[in-house]
XYZ file of N, CA and C in Angstrom:
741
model
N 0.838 -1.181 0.000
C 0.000 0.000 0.000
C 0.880 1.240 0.000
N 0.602 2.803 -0.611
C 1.317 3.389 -0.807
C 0.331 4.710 0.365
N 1.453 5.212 1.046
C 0.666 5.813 2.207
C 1.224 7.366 2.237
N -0.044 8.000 1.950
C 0.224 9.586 2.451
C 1.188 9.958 3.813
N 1.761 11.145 3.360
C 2.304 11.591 4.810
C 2.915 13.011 4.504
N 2.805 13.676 5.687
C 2.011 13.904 7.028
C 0.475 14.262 6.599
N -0.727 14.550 7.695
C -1.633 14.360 7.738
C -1.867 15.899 8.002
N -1.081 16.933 8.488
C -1.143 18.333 8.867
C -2.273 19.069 8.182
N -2.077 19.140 6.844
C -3.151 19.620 5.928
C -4.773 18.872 5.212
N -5.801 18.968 6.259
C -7.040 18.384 5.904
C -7.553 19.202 4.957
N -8.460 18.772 3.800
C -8.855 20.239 2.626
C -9.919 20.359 3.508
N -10.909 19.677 4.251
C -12.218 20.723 4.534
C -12.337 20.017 6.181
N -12.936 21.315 7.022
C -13.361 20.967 7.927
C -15.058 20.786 7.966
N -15.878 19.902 8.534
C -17.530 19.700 8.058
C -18.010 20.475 9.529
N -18.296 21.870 9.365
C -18.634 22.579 10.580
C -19.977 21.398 11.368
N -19.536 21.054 12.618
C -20.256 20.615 13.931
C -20.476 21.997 14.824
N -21.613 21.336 15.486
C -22.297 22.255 17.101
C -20.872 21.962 17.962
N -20.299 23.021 18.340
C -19.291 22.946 19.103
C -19.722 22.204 20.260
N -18.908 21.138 21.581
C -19.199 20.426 22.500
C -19.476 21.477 23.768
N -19.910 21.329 24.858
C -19.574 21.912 26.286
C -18.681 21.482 26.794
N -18.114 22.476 26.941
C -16.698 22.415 28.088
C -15.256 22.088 27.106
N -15.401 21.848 25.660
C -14.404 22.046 24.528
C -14.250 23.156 24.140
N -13.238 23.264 23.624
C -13.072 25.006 22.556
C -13.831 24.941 21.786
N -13.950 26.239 21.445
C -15.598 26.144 20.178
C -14.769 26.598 18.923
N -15.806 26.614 18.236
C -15.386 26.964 17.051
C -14.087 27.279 16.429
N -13.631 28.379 16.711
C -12.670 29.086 15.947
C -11.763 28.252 16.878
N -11.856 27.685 17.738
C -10.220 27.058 18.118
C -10.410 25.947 17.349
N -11.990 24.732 17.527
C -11.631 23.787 16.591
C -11.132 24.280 15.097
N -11.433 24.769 14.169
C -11.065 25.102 12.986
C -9.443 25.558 13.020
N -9.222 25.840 14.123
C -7.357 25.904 13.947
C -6.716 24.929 13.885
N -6.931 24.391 15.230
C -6.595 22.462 14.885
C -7.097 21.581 13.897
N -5.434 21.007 13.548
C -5.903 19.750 12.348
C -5.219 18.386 12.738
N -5.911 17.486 12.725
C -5.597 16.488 12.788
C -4.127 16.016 12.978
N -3.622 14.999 13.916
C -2.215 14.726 13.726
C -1.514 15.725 14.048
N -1.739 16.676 14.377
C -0.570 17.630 15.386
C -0.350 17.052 16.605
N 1.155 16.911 16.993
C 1.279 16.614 18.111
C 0.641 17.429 19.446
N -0.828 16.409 20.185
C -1.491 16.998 21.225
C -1.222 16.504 22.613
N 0.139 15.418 22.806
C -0.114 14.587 23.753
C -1.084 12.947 23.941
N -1.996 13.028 22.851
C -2.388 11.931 22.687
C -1.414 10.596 22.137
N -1.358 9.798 23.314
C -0.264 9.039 22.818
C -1.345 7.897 22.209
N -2.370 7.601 22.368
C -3.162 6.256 22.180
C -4.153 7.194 21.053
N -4.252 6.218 19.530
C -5.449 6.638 19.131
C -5.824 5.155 18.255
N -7.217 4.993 17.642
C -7.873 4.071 17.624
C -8.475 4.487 15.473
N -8.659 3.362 14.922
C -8.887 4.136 14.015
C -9.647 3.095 13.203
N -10.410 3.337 13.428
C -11.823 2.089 12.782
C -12.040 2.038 11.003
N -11.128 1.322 10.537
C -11.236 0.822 8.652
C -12.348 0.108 8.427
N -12.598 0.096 7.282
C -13.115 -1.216 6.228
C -11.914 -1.979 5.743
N -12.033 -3.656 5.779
C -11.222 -4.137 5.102
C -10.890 -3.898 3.568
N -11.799 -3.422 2.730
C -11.775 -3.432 1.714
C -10.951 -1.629 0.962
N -10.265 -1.523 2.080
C -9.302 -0.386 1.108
C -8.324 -0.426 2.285
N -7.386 0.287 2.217
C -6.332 0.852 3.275
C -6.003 2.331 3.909
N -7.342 2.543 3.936
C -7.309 3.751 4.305
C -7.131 3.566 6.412
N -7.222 2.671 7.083
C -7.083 2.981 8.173
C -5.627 2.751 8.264
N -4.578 1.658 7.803
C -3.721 1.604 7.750
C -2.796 3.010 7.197
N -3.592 3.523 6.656
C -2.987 4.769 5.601
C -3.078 5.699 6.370
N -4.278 6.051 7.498
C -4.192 7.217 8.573
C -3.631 7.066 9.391
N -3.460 6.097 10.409
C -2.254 5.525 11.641
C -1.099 6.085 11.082
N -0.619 5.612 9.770
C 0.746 5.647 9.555
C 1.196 7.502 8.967
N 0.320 7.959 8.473
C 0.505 9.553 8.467
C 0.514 10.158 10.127
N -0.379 10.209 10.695
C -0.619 10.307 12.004
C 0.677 10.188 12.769
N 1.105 8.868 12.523
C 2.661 8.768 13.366
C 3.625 9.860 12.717
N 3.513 10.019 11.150
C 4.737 11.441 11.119
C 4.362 12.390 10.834
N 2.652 12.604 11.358
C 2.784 14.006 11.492
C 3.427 14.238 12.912
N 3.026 13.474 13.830
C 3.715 13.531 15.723
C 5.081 13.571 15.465
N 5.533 12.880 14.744
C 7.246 12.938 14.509
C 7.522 13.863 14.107
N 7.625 14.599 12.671
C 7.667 16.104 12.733
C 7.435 16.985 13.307
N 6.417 16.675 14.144
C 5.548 17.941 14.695
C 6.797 18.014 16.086
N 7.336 16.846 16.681
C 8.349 16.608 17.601
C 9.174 18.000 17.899
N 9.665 18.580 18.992
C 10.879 18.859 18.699
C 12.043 18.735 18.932
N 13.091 18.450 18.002
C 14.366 18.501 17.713
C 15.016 18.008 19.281
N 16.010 17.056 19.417
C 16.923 16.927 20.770
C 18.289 17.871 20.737
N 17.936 18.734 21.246
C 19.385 19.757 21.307
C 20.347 18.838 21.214
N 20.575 18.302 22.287
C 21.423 17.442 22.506
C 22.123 16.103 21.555
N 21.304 15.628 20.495
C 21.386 14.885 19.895
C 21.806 15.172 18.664
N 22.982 14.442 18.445
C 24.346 14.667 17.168
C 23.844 13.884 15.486
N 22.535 13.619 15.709
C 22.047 13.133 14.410
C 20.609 12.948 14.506
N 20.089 12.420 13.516
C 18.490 12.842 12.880
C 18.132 11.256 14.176
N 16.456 11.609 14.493
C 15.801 10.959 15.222
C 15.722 9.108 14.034
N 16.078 8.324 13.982
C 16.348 6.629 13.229
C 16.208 5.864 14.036
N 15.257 5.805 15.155
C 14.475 4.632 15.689
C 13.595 4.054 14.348
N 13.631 2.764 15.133
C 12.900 1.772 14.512
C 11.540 1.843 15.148
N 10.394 1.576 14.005
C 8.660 1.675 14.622
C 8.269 0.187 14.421
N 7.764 -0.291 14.775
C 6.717 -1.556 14.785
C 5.601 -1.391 14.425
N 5.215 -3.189 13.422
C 3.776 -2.766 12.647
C 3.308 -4.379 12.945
N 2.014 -4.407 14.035
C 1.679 -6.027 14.634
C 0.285 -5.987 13.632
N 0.248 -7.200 12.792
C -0.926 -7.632 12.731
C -1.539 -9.144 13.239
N -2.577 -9.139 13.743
C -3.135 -10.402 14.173
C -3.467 -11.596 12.703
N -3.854 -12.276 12.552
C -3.624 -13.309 11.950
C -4.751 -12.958 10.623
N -6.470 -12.361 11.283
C -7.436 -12.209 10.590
C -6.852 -11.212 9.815
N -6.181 -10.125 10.278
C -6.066 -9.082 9.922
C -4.856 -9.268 8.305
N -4.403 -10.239 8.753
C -3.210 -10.358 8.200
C -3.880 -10.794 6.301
N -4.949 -11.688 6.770
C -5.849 -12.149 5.516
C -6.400 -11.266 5.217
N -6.873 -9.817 5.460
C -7.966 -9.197 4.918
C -7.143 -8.413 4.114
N -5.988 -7.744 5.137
C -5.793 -6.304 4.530
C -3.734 -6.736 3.684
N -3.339 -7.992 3.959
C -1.941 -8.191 3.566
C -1.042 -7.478 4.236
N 0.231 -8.283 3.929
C 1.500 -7.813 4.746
C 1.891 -6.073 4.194
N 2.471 -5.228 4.615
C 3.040 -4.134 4.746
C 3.906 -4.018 3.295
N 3.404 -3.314 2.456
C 3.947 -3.130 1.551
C 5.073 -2.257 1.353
N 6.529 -2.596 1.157
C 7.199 -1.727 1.825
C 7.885 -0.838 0.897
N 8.164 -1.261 -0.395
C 8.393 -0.342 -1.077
C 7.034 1.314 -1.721
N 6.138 0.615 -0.565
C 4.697 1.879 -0.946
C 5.198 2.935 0.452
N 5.750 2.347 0.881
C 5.876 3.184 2.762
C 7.086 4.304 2.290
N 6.902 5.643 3.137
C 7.524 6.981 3.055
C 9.334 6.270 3.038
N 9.725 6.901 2.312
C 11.554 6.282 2.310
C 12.383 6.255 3.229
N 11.376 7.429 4.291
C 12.533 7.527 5.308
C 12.306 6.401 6.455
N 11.006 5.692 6.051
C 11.035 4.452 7.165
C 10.911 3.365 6.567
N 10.955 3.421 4.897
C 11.574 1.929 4.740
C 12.058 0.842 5.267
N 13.220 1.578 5.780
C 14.219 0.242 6.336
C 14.266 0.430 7.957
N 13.397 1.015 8.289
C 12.989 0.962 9.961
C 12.015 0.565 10.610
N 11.726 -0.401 9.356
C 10.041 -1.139 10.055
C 10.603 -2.696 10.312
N 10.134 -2.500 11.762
C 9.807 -4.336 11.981
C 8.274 -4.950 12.279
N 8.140 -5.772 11.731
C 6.786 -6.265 11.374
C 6.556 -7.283 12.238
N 5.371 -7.799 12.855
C 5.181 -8.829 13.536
C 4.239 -9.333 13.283
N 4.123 -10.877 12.847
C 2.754 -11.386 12.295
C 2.272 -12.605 13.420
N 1.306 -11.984 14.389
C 0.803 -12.351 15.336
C -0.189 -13.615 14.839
N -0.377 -14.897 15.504
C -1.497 -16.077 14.903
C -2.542 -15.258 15.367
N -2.697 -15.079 17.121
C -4.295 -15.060 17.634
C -4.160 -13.034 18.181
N -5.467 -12.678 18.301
C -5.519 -11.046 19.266
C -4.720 -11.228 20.470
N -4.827 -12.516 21.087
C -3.857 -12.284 22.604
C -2.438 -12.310 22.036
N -1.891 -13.013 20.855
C -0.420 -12.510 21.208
C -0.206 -11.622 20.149
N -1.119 -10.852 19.124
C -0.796 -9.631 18.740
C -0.920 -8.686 20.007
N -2.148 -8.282 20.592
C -1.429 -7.579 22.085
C -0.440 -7.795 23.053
N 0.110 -8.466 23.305
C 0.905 -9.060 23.958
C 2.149 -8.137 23.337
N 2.246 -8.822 21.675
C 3.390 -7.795 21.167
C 3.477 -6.402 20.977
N 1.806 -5.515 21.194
C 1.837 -4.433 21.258
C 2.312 -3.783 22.326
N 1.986 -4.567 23.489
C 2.647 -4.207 24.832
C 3.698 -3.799 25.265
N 4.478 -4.887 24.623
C 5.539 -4.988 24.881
C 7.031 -3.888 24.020
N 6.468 -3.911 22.516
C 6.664 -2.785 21.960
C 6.210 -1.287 22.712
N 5.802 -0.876 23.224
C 5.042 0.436 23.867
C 6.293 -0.019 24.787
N 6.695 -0.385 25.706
C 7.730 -0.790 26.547
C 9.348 -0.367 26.186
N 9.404 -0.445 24.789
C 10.699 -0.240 24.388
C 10.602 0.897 24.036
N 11.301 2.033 24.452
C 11.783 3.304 24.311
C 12.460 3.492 23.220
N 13.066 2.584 22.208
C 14.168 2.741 21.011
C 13.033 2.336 20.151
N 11.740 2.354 20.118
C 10.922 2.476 18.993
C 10.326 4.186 18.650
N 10.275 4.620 17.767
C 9.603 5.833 17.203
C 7.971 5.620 17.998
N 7.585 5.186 17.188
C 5.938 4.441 17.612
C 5.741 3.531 17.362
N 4.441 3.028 17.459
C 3.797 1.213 17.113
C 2.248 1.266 16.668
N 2.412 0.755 15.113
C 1.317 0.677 14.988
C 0.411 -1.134 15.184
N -0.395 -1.092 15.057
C -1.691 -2.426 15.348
C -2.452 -2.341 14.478
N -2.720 -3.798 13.634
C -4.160 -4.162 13.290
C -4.539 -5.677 13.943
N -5.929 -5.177 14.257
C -6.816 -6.299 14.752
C -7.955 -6.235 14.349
N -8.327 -7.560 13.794
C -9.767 -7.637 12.706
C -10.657 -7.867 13.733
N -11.665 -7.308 13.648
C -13.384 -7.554 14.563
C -13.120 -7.322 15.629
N -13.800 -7.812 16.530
C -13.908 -7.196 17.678
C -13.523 -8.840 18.763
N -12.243 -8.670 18.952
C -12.236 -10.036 19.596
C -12.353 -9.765 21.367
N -12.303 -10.901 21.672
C -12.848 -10.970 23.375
C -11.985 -10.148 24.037
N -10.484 -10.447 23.651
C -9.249 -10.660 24.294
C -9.218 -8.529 24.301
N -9.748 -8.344 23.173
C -9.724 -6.530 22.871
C -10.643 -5.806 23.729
N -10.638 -6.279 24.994
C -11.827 -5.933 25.846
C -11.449 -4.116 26.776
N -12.502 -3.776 27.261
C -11.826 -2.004 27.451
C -10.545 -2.202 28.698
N -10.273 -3.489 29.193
C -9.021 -3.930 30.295
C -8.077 -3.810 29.509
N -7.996 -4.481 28.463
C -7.018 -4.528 27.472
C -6.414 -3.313 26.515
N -7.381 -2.385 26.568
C -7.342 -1.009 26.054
C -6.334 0.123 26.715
N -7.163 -0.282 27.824
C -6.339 -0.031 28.899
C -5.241 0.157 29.164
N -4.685 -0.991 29.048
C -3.133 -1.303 29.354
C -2.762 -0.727 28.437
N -2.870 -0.978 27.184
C -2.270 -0.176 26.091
C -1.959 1.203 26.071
N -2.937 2.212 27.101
C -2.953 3.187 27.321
C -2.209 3.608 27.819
N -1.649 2.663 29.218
C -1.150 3.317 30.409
C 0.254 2.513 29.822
N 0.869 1.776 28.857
C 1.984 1.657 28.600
C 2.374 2.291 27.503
N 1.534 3.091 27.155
C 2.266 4.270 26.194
C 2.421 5.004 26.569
N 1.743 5.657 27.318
C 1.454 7.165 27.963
C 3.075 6.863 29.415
N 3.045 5.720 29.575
C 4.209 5.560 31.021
C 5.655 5.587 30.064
N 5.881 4.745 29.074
C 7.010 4.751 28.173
C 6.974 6.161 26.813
N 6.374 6.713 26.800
C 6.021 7.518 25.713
C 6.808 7.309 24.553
N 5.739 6.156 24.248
C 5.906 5.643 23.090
C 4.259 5.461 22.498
N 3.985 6.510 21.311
C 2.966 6.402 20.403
C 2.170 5.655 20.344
N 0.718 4.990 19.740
C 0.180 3.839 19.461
C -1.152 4.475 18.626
N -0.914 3.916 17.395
C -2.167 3.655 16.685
C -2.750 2.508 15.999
N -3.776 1.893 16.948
C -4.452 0.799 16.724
C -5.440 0.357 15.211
N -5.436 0.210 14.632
C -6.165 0.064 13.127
C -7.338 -1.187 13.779
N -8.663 -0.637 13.751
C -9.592 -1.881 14.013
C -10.306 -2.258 12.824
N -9.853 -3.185 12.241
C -10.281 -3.469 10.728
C -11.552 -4.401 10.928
N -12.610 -3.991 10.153
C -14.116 -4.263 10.041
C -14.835 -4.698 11.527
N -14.544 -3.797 12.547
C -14.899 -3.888 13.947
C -16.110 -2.895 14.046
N -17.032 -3.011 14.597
C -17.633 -2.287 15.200
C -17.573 -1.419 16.777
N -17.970 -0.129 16.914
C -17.502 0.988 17.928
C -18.120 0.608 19.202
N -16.334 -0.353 20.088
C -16.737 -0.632 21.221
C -16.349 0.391 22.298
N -16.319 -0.128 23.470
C -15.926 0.765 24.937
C -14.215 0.531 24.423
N -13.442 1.630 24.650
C -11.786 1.674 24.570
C -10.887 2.985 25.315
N -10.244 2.825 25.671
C -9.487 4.212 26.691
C -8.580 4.914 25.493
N -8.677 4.776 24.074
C -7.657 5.343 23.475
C -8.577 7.008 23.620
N -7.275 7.817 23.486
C -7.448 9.118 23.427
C -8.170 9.516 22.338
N -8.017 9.349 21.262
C -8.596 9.412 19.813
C -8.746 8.798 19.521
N -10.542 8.677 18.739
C -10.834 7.461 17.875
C -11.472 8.023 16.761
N -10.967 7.457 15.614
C -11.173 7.652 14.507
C -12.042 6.580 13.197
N -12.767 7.540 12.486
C -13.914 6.362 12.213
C -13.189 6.449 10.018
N -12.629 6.021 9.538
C -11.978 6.854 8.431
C -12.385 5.784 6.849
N -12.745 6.519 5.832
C -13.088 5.612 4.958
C -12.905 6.411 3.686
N -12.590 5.814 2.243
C -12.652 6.441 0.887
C -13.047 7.439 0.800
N -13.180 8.464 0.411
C -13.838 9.536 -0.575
C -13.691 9.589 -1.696
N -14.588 10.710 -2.810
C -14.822 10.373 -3.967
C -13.372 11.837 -4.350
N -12.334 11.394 -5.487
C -11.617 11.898 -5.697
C -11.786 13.061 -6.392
N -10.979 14.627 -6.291
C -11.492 15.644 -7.060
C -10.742 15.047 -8.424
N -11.601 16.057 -9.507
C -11.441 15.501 -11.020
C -9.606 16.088 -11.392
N -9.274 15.327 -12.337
C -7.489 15.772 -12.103
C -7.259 17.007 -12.900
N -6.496 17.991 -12.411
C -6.803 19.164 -13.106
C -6.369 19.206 -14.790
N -5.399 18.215 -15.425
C -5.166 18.354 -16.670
C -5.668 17.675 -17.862
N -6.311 16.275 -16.947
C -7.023 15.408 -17.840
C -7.723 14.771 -16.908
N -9.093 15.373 -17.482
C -10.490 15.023 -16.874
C -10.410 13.399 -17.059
N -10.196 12.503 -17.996
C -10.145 10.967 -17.790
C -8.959 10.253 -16.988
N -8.013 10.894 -16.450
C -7.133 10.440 -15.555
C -7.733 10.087 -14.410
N -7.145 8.766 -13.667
C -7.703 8.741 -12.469
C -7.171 9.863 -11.142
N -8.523 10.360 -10.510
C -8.338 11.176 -9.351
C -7.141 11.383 -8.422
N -6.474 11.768 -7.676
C -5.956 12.010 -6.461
C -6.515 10.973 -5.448
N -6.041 10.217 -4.486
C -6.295 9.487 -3.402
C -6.938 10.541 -2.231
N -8.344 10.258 -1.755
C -8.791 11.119 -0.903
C -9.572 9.987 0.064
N -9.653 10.907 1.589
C -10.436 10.129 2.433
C -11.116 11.409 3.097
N -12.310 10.505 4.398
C -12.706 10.998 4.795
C -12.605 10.639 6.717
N -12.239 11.162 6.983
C -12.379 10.805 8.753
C -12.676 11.688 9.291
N -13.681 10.734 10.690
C -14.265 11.598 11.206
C -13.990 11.244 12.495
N -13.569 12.135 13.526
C -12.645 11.999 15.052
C -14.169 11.797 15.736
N -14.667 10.844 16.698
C -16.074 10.648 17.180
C -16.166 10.850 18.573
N -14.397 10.453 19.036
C -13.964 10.741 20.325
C -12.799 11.402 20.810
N -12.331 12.125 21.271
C -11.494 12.746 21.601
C -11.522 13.593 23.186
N -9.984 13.509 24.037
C -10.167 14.238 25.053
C -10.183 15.693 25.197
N -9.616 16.108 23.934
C -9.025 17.831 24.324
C -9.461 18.080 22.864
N -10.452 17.264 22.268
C -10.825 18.201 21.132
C -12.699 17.870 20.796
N -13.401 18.732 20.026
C -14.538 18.464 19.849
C -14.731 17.506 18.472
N -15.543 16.703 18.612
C -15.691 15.427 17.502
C -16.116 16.606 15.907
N -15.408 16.140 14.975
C -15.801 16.500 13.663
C -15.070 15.683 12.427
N -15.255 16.481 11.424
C -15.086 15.154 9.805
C -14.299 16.823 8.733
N -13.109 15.140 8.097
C -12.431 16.333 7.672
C -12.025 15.977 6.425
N -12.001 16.178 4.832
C -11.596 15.920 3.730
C -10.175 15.756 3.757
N -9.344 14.833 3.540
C -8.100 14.535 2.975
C -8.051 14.281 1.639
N -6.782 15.003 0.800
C -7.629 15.255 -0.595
C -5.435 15.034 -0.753
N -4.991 14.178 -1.760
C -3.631 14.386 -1.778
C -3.262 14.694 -3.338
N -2.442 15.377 -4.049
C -2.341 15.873 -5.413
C -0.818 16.574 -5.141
N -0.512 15.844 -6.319
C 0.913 16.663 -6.814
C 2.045 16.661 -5.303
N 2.228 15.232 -4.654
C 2.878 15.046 -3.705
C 2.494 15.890 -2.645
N 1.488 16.706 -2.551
C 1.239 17.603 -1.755
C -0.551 17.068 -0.589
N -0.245 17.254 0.790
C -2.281 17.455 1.187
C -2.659 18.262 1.066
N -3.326 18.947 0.325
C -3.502 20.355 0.046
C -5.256 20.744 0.082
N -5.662 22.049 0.619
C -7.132 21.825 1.096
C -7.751 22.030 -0.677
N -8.822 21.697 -0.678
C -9.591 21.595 -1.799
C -10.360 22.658 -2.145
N -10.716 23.683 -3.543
C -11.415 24.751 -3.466
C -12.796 24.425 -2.649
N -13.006 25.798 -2.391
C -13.896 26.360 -1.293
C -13.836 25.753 -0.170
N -12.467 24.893 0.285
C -12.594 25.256 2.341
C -12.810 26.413 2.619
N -13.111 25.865 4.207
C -12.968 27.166 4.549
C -11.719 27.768 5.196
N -10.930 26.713 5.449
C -9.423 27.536 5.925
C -8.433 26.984 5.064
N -7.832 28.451 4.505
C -7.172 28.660 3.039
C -5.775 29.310 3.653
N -5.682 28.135 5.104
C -4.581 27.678 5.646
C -3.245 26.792 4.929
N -2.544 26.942 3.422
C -1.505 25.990 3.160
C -1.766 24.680 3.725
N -0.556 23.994 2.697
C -0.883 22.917 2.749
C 0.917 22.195 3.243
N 0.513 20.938 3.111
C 1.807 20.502 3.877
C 2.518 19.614 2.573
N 4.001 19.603 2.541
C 4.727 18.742 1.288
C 4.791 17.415 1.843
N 4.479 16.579 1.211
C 4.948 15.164 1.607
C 6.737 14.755 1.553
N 6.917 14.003 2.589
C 8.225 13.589 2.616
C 8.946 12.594 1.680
């Protein structure tokens, strides 16, 4: 699979009734997605039948990495290694990690783990969140298994947030259970804008996600629209905020 990155630039925000006790309006519309907020746990609910949840986790992780800042102290570029666990179902629906589609600069810094059952794909998520010499860790787990219960969420939570080390969970063709991740994300296809030089070319890769839960932000839905190596917002957003270059 060939995966957008960073996620900084959404083309449209879908104005919502601001929440109580969230920022309203004009602060949500400043924030975009994937800025580093402190959310170390987020959750991100696919269809098997495209790669778009796999495709948001993995932007998501470098927009937080960029968004990072810099170790004074440190005499060369951040080259941890990230982890990518899939459980066994998962492994049949959506296929192994395509690696010559993945951003260049983490090519050769992915280790992959192909878990049989959900207990020892968590198990290896755990334990990854544990190791400090990983960037982040991403997860897929197909449906909604027993073992993925909100205890289990849990832990995941409190061993990222204790090691601060990242986690974005991909729940491929699951339905929206009880979970402690900070962000959950519900994300699927959109219909592509027409290509600007030849109307019979196929479209730009676009999605749509919509954040349903969040601690420090109000739930809304946001166009990802990608063209000319660039995320760039789509005519008539409404914030004609730039866009971000892909790496």
């Amino acid at each position: 699979m060939t995966v957008p990155t960073p996620l900084s630039a959404f083309a449209r925000r879908l104005p919502l009734p601001p929440a109580r006790g969230l920022p309203g309006a004009a602060a949500a519309a400043r924030w975009r997605p994937g800025l580093a907020d402190g959310a170390l746990h987020g959750e991100v609910f696919a269809a098997s039948r495209e790669a778009s949840g796999a495709a948001l986790a993995l932007a998501l992780a470098l927009d937080r990495l960029h968004a990072a800042r810099p170790d004074p102290a440190a005499d060369r570029p951040d080259e941890r290694r990230w982890l990518w666990v899939q459980d066994d179902a998962a492994l049949r629906l959506t296929g192994r990690p395509y690696r010559p589609g993945l951003p260049a600069q983490l090519r050769h810094r992915l280790v992959h783990v192909a878990a049989g059952k959900p207990e020892d794909a968590l198990f290896a998520l755990e334990e990854g969140l544990r190791c400090r010499d990983l960037a982040f860790v991403i997860g897929e787990i197909a449906g909604n298994p027993r073992a993925l219960d909100f205890t289990a969420s849990r832990r995941l939570s409190l061993a990222s947030e204790k090691h601060g080390v990242p986690l974005w969970l991909v729940r491929i063709d699951a339905r929206r259970d009880l979970g402690s991740a900070r962000m959950r994300w519900d994300v699927r296809a959109a219909p592509s804008a027409p290509p600007r030089w030849n109307a019979q070319a196929p479209g730009a890769p676009a999605w749509q996600a919509e954040l349903f839960r969040a601690r420090a932000h109000p739930p809304g839905q946001w166009l990802l629209d990608l063209a000319q190596g660039r995320l760039a917002l789509r005519d008539g957003a409404e914030d004609a905020g730039g866009d971000a270059r892909l790496a």
